[in-house]
Amino acid sequence: MKTLFTELRTSLLLMIVLVVLLCGAYPLAVWAGAQALFPGKANGSLLVDKDGVVRGSTLLAQNFSSDRYFQPRSSAAGNGYDATSSGGTNLGPTSQKLSDSVKAAVAAYRTSNGLGSDAPVPADAVTSSGSGLDPHISVANALIQAGRVAKARGLAPDKIRELIAANTEGRDLGILGEPGVNVLRLNVALDRAAPAK
Amino acid sequence: MNNPNAWLQFALYVGALVLITKPLGLYLVQVLDVQGRTWLDRIVKPFERITYRVCGIDPALEQGWVGYTLSLLIFSLVGMLMTYFILRFQDHLPLNPQGLPGLAPHLAFNTAASFTTNTNWQSYTGESTMSYFSQMVALAIHNFMSAASGIAVAAALVRGIARHSARTIGNFWADIVRVTYYVLVPICLVFALFLVSQGIIQNFKPYTTAKTFEAFTIQVPKVDAAGKPVMAADGKTPVMVDQSVDTQTIVQGPVASQIAIKMLGTNGGGYVNANAAHPFENPTPLSNFFQMLSIFAIPSALTYFLGRMVKNQKHGWSVWCAMFAMFACGVLVCWKAESSGNPIHQKLGVSAADGNMEGKEVRFGIFSSALFATITTDASCGAVNAMHDSFTPIGGLVPMFNIETGEVIFGGVGAGLYGMLIFVILAVFIAGLMVGRTPEYLGKKIEAYDVKLVMLVLMVLSATILGFTAWASVTAWGQAGLNNAGPHGFSEMLYAFSSCVGNNGSAFAGLTAAPADGDPHWDTALGIAMLVGRFLMIVPILALAGNLAGKKLIPSSAGTFRTEGFTFIALLIGTVLLVGALTFLPALAVGPIVEHYLMGAGTLF
């Protein structure tokens, strides 16, 4: 009984010490270091326009659906691109629902980008990402969309391809991961190159 | 598989892992010895001394296995109760700028069990459920403590093996304090800052509202003046109305500090729902690489610690090699399955060269997603950078089978090593039976009592997984949680219980364990599964440690089975796979295996 009491006392005291250290001092130390060294990133990589209005985060996808913009991957986060409810469809490989949505997405993608009825469609263009907030699309996907955007904006296709290249994030260290085009940054660059009339 | 870049990534990962194994292993030898010396002594020693003094701990006083176990259980209980009450009453506690309400009892129980047991299964959506205080205190404390406890148990077992004619296996309090102060905190401080440099957030601001470039229309349930959803004439389907959305609410909070320990401590509980798939938790391929490395860092180093402690480094490396061989096979199978993609979708026009991208992020691609999935389930981490539920059947079978081996392929911090040592003892026992001699392990006789403890661990775990899965699959509450039909629905249940008993925490995440109608069955069953998986494993293992420590050394002879080299590695792998395969193959056959053939035939559910 005495042992139990001592053990309980030690547990409680140690828990208090560790809470102060690990739940107080540790995150505060990281916070101080992060705010001093990388303030932009520590606060969400926010994209702020010239009027000081926050327009999004360069790390998070937001919805673009008009022909004038590059379109991100479809999103299963909340009702779509909801950054407080991240997640994927979690539909399995033999899901009827998933198959139906892929079928519809393939048809829509071919129509809006003027592809033939048997042209292969990039997988990332017709599937949802794991987070529902994937900021990137594949380079192949961007190049297919380039024609549509060029036409809608009256810009030269070469100029669009230039912007795609400028907003492509390559593999880290030249090896890690896959290259992706940051849709939000690309669309901002588009607006800058050809402002809305 | 014909992507040379992916092979390079794999080589880089393995190379980095091998490089850190010895230095970190040697460091652990010093940390797990109260007399040990490290280069951090000058900074950390004063904190360590003050902690001992405040808490009344005598670090030099070693405990027998009963005392050690008692300390661990009481400390875990205190932590679990603290978490439970913080979650229940978070609305009355500080640092809750979003004004989030307290959690329901079953969800608070499930979450408290989950974090105490190093599982970090999450029945909730982090960003819309947990206040900053709950994240930082109720959850983060266990990220450190469950990791430290796991390492402590592994160290106690290794001491039991290394010592002879001894009555004690170490001091629990000194073990967890030293592991936390000398290993977890210093590495996390550096790691967290690195993660911020990649784009992970670390602040205490309320969520930011952004004005998006294009407004779009969504359908939401219509609510009446009292905030209740309006139902259609049939009384079941809610009436939907259009709502225009022109803002995006961006999550903020102290994320980086939590992600660092979540990976290093093989916890895996995400700050946000999408876990390491979310750009705020895992922004770049580089952050992804170091997160994967940090999962395996301590488990890999512990094999070196084992070799050093039992004065047989070849034995340590042999265990490492057995783990590595199974890890590499898992990666290759999962990668092959995911890069082959889904023939059903390919028939609809999806490019076959791209593989299965459903639930995956473009920046990671197929290979980094398959590698991450294998690592996180080999270890008891459970963080995910892609949704396992949407993997191809064979791609999803790999993570599930990894968990069902008992997570001994490097495994969780500490848990991987003590789990693997159970198989080592079983392998030695089987080898002894084959040659007709009393089995010996590192100079000690393995006797009936030891083998009974080993079998107790193995049988409790598999019986819990299969028993609960069977129960869930024949009840209404079990099926109500499913997101997929057909064999994939069964896989969701099998994965959930495997993950919880194995203290992994990853999921076929379509499963809803905390349904809107408040049915507590899933949460409660999974919570119990997690507690069984953790503590009914740890207690027999500590008993085994105590028993081994007390044995006398016997000189090795020509008939002694050597616990190093190729024969031993092959026997060890064989034991792990046979136990895993024989126990779980029938269940896997009705889940992912049959689904694989149905996918080939184009069957949909």
Short mmCIF file of N, CA and C in Angstrom, two decimals, chain B residues 286-381:
data_model
loop_
_atom_site.label_atom_id
_atom_site.label_comp_id
_atom_site.label_asym_id
_atom_site.label_seq_id
_atom_site.Cartn_x
_atom_site.Cartn_y
_atom_site.Cartn_z
N LEU B 286 11.27 16.89 -49.20
CA LEU B 286 12.39 16.84 -48.25
C LEU B 286 11.88 16.63 -46.82
N SER B 287 10.81 17.35 -46.46
CA SER B 287 10.24 17.14 -45.12
C SER B 287 9.74 15.71 -45.02
N ASN B 288 9.20 15.20 -46.12
CA ASN B 288 8.71 13.82 -46.16
C ASN B 288 9.85 12.83 -45.91
N PHE B 289 10.98 13.09 -46.53
CA PHE B 289 12.14 12.20 -46.39
C PHE B 289 12.60 12.14 -44.93
N PHE B 290 12.73 13.31 -44.31
CA PHE B 290 13.21 13.32 -42.93
C PHE B 290 12.16 12.79 -41.96
N GLN B 291 10.89 12.96 -42.29
CA GLN B 291 9.87 12.37 -41.44
C GLN B 291 9.96 10.84 -41.49
N MET B 292 10.19 10.30 -42.69
CA MET B 292 10.32 8.85 -42.81
C MET B 292 11.56 8.36 -42.07
N LEU B 293 12.65 9.14 -42.19
CA LEU B 293 13.89 8.74 -41.52
C LEU B 293 13.72 8.76 -40.01
N SER B 294 12.99 9.77 -39.52
CA SER B 294 12.84 9.89 -38.06
C SER B 294 11.98 8.76 -37.50
N ILE B 295 11.10 8.18 -38.31
CA ILE B 295 10.29 7.06 -37.81
C ILE B 295 11.20 5.88 -37.48
N PHE B 296 12.11 5.56 -38.38
CA PHE B 296 12.96 4.37 -38.21
C PHE B 296 14.22 4.63 -37.38
N ALA B 297 14.53 5.91 -37.10
CA ALA B 297 15.82 6.23 -36.49
C ALA B 297 16.04 5.47 -35.18
N ILE B 298 15.15 5.66 -34.21
CA ILE B 298 15.36 5.04 -32.90
C ILE B 298 15.18 3.52 -32.96
N PRO B 299 14.13 3.00 -33.62
CA PRO B 299 14.01 1.54 -33.72
C PRO B 299 15.25 0.88 -34.32
N SER B 300 15.82 1.50 -35.33
CA SER B 300 17.00 0.93 -35.97
C SER B 300 18.19 1.00 -35.01
N ALA B 301 18.34 2.14 -34.34
CA ALA B 301 19.46 2.31 -33.41
C ALA B 301 19.35 1.33 -32.24
N LEU B 302 18.13 0.98 -31.87
CA LEU B 302 17.96 0.07 -30.73
C LEU B 302 18.52 -1.33 -31.03
N THR B 303 18.56 -1.73 -32.31
CA THR B 303 19.17 -3.02 -32.62
C THR B 303 20.68 -2.97 -32.34
N TYR B 304 21.27 -1.79 -32.59
CA TYR B 304 22.69 -1.63 -32.27
C TYR B 304 22.89 -1.64 -30.76
N PHE B 305 21.95 -0.97 -30.06
CA PHE B 305 21.97 -0.97 -28.59
C PHE B 305 21.93 -2.40 -28.06
N LEU B 306 21.06 -3.23 -28.67
CA LEU B 306 20.95 -4.63 -28.26
C LEU B 306 22.30 -5.33 -28.40
N GLY B 307 22.91 -5.19 -29.59
CA GLY B 307 24.19 -5.85 -29.84
C GLY B 307 25.25 -5.43 -28.83
N ARG B 308 25.29 -4.12 -28.54
CA ARG B 308 26.29 -3.61 -27.63
C ARG B 308 26.06 -4.14 -26.21
N MET B 309 24.80 -4.15 -25.79
CA MET B 309 24.48 -4.55 -24.41
C MET B 309 24.76 -6.03 -24.16
N VAL B 310 24.47 -6.89 -25.16
CA VAL B 310 24.70 -8.32 -24.96
C VAL B 310 26.09 -8.73 -25.43
N LYS B 311 26.89 -7.73 -25.76
CA LYS B 311 28.28 -7.93 -26.20
C LYS B 311 28.36 -8.90 -27.38
N ASN B 312 27.44 -8.74 -28.31
CA ASN B 312 27.46 -9.55 -29.52
C ASN B 312 26.87 -8.69 -30.64
N GLN B 313 27.74 -7.82 -31.21
CA GLN B 313 27.25 -6.86 -32.20
C GLN B 313 26.69 -7.56 -33.43
N LYS B 314 27.22 -8.77 -33.72
CA LYS B 314 26.71 -9.50 -34.89
C LYS B 314 25.25 -9.89 -34.68
N HIS B 315 24.90 -10.18 -33.43
CA HIS B 315 23.51 -10.52 -33.14
C HIS B 315 22.61 -9.30 -33.42
N GLY B 316 23.07 -8.12 -32.96
CA GLY B 316 22.32 -6.89 -33.22
C GLY B 316 22.11 -6.66 -34.70
N TRP B 317 23.18 -6.78 -35.47
CA TRP B 317 23.06 -6.55 -36.91
C TRP B 317 22.23 -7.64 -37.59
N SER B 318 22.28 -8.86 -37.06
CA SER B 318 21.47 -9.93 -37.65
C SER B 318 19.98 -9.62 -37.50
N VAL B 319 19.62 -9.13 -36.31
CA VAL B 319 18.23 -8.73 -36.10
C VAL B 319 17.87 -7.60 -37.06
N TRP B 320 18.81 -6.66 -37.22
CA TRP B 320 18.60 -5.53 -38.15
C TRP B 320 18.37 -6.07 -39.56
N CYS B 321 19.19 -7.02 -39.97
CA CYS B 321 19.09 -7.55 -41.34
C CYS B 321 17.74 -8.24 -41.56
N ALA B 322 17.28 -8.99 -40.56
CA ALA B 322 15.98 -9.66 -40.69
C ALA B 322 14.89 -8.61 -40.88
N MET B 323 14.95 -7.54 -40.08
CA MET B 323 13.98 -6.46 -40.21
C MET B 323 14.06 -5.83 -41.59
N PHE B 324 15.30 -5.55 -42.01
CA PHE B 324 15.47 -4.86 -43.28
C PHE B 324 14.94 -5.68 -44.45
N ALA B 325 15.20 -7.00 -44.43
CA ALA B 325 14.75 -7.84 -45.54
C ALA B 325 13.23 -7.78 -45.68
N MET B 326 12.53 -7.85 -44.55
CA MET B 326 11.06 -7.82 -44.62
C MET B 326 10.58 -6.43 -45.04
N PHE B 327 11.28 -5.39 -44.58
CA PHE B 327 10.93 -4.02 -44.96
C PHE B 327 11.06 -3.84 -46.48
N ALA B 328 12.20 -4.27 -47.03
CA ALA B 328 12.45 -4.08 -48.46
C ALA B 328 11.40 -4.81 -49.29
N CYS B 329 11.05 -6.04 -48.89
CA CYS B 329 10.02 -6.79 -49.63
C CYS B 329 8.70 -6.01 -49.62
N GLY B 330 8.34 -5.49 -48.45
CA GLY B 330 7.09 -4.74 -48.34
C GLY B 330 7.07 -3.54 -49.27
N VAL B 331 8.18 -2.79 -49.29
CA VAL B 331 8.24 -1.60 -50.15
C VAL B 331 8.05 -2.00 -51.61
N LEU B 332 8.75 -3.05 -52.03
CA LEU B 332 8.71 -3.42 -53.45
C LEU B 332 7.31 -3.88 -53.86
N VAL B 333 6.67 -4.67 -53.00
CA VAL B 333 5.32 -5.17 -53.34
C VAL B 333 4.33 -4.00 -53.41
N CYS B 334 4.38 -3.14 -52.39
CA CYS B 334 3.43 -2.02 -52.34
C CYS B 334 3.66 -1.07 -53.52
N TRP B 335 4.92 -0.80 -53.82
CA TRP B 335 5.26 0.10 -54.93
C TRP B 335 4.76 -0.49 -56.25
N LYS B 336 5.03 -1.77 -56.44
CA LYS B 336 4.60 -2.44 -57.68
C LYS B 336 3.08 -2.34 -57.85
N ALA B 337 2.35 -2.63 -56.76
CA ALA B 337 0.89 -2.61 -56.84
C ALA B 337 0.37 -1.20 -57.15
N GLU B 338 0.94 -0.20 -56.46
CA GLU B 338 0.44 1.17 -56.65
C GLU B 338 0.83 1.73 -58.01
N SER B 339 2.02 1.39 -58.50
CA SER B 339 2.42 1.94 -59.80
C SER B 339 1.69 1.23 -60.94
N SER B 340 1.20 0.01 -60.69
CA SER B 340 0.41 -0.66 -61.74
C SER B 340 -0.97 -0.03 -61.85
N GLY B 341 -1.44 0.56 -60.77
CA GLY B 341 -2.70 1.29 -60.83
C GLY B 341 -3.93 0.40 -60.83
N ASN B 342 -5.06 1.02 -61.12
CA ASN B 342 -6.35 0.35 -61.06
C ASN B 342 -6.90 0.11 -62.47
N PRO B 343 -6.97 -1.17 -62.90
CA PRO B 343 -7.41 -1.44 -64.28
C PRO B 343 -8.83 -0.94 -64.56
N ILE B 344 -9.67 -0.89 -63.54
CA ILE B 344 -11.04 -0.40 -63.76
C ILE B 344 -11.01 1.06 -64.21
N HIS B 345 -10.18 1.86 -63.54
CA HIS B 345 -10.09 3.28 -63.89
C HIS B 345 -9.35 3.47 -65.21
N GLN B 346 -8.37 2.61 -65.45
CA GLN B 346 -7.62 2.74 -66.70
C GLN B 346 -8.51 2.48 -67.90
N LYS B 347 -9.48 1.57 -67.74
CA LYS B 347 -10.42 1.32 -68.83
C LYS B 347 -11.28 2.54 -69.12
N LEU B 348 -11.47 3.38 -68.09
CA LEU B 348 -12.29 4.58 -68.27
C LEU B 348 -11.50 5.72 -68.92
N GLY B 349 -10.19 5.53 -69.11
CA GLY B 349 -9.40 6.55 -69.80
C GLY B 349 -8.28 7.16 -68.98
N VAL B 350 -8.08 6.68 -67.74
CA VAL B 350 -7.00 7.23 -66.92
C VAL B 350 -5.67 6.67 -67.42
N SER B 351 -4.70 7.54 -67.55
CA SER B 351 -3.39 7.14 -68.07
C SER B 351 -2.78 6.03 -67.20
N ALA B 352 -2.43 4.91 -67.85
CA ALA B 352 -1.94 3.74 -67.10
C ALA B 352 -0.55 4.00 -66.53
N ALA B 353 0.21 4.91 -67.16
CA ALA B 353 1.57 5.15 -66.71
C ALA B 353 1.62 5.87 -65.36
N ASP B 354 0.51 6.50 -64.97
CA ASP B 354 0.53 7.32 -63.75
C ASP B 354 0.31 6.53 -62.47
N GLY B 355 -0.14 5.28 -62.57
CA GLY B 355 -0.40 4.50 -61.36
C GLY B 355 -1.66 4.96 -60.65
N ASN B 356 -1.83 4.49 -59.42
CA ASN B 356 -3.04 4.81 -58.65
C ASN B 356 -2.84 6.09 -57.85
N MET B 357 -3.41 7.21 -58.33
CA MET B 357 -3.21 8.49 -57.65
C MET B 357 -4.35 8.87 -56.71
N GLU B 358 -5.39 8.04 -56.63
CA GLU B 358 -6.49 8.37 -55.71
C GLU B 358 -5.96 8.38 -54.28
N GLY B 359 -6.19 9.50 -53.57
CA GLY B 359 -5.74 9.60 -52.18
C GLY B 359 -4.26 9.90 -52.02
N LYS B 360 -3.56 10.20 -53.13
CA LYS B 360 -2.14 10.51 -53.03
C LYS B 360 -1.89 11.96 -53.43
N GLU B 361 -0.76 12.49 -52.98
CA GLU B 361 -0.40 13.87 -53.28
C GLU B 361 0.60 13.90 -54.44
N VAL B 362 0.47 14.91 -55.30
CA VAL B 362 1.35 15.00 -56.46
C VAL B 362 2.81 15.15 -56.04
N ARG B 363 3.09 15.96 -54.98
CA ARG B 363 4.50 16.21 -54.64
C ARG B 363 5.22 14.95 -54.17
N PHE B 364 4.49 13.97 -53.64
CA PHE B 364 5.15 12.73 -53.21
C PHE B 364 5.15 11.69 -54.33
N GLY B 365 4.08 11.63 -55.09
CA GLY B 365 4.01 10.65 -56.18
C GLY B 365 3.84 9.23 -55.65
N ILE B 366 3.92 8.27 -56.57
CA ILE B 366 3.64 6.88 -56.20
C ILE B 366 4.69 6.33 -55.24
N PHE B 367 5.97 6.50 -55.58
CA PHE B 367 6.99 5.79 -54.80
C PHE B 367 7.06 6.29 -53.36
N SER B 368 7.14 7.62 -53.18
CA SER B 368 7.25 8.15 -51.82
C SER B 368 6.02 7.82 -50.98
N SER B 369 4.87 7.64 -51.64
CA SER B 369 3.67 7.26 -50.91
C SER B 369 3.73 5.80 -50.48
N ALA B 370 4.19 4.93 -51.39
CA ALA B 370 4.30 3.50 -51.06
C ALA B 370 5.37 3.28 -49.99
N LEU B 371 6.49 4.01 -50.11
CA LEU B 371 7.57 3.88 -49.12
C LEU B 371 7.08 4.33 -47.74
N PHE B 372 6.40 5.47 -47.71
CA PHE B 372 5.89 6.00 -46.44
C PHE B 372 4.90 5.01 -45.82
N ALA B 373 4.00 4.47 -46.65
CA ALA B 373 2.98 3.54 -46.13
C ALA B 373 3.63 2.31 -45.52
N THR B 374 4.70 1.81 -46.15
CA THR B 374 5.38 0.64 -45.62
C THR B 374 6.09 0.96 -44.32
N ILE B 375 6.79 2.10 -44.30
CA ILE B 375 7.54 2.48 -43.09
C ILE B 375 6.61 2.69 -41.92
N THR B 376 5.54 3.43 -42.16
CA THR B 376 4.67 3.83 -41.05
C THR B 376 3.95 2.63 -40.43
N THR B 377 3.80 1.53 -41.20
CA THR B 377 3.13 0.36 -40.65
C THR B 377 4.12 -0.71 -40.21
N ASP B 378 5.34 -0.70 -40.74
CA ASP B 378 6.40 -1.54 -40.17
C ASP B 378 6.63 -1.09 -38.74
N ALA B 379 6.78 0.23 -38.60
CA ALA B 379 6.87 0.84 -37.27
C ALA B 379 5.45 1.00 -36.76
N SER B 380 5.30 1.31 -35.48
CA SER B 380 3.95 1.51 -34.99
C SER B 380 3.58 2.97 -35.09
N CYS B 381 4.01 3.63 -36.18
CA CYS B 381 3.80 5.08 -36.29
C CYS B 381 2.35 5.38 -36.64
#
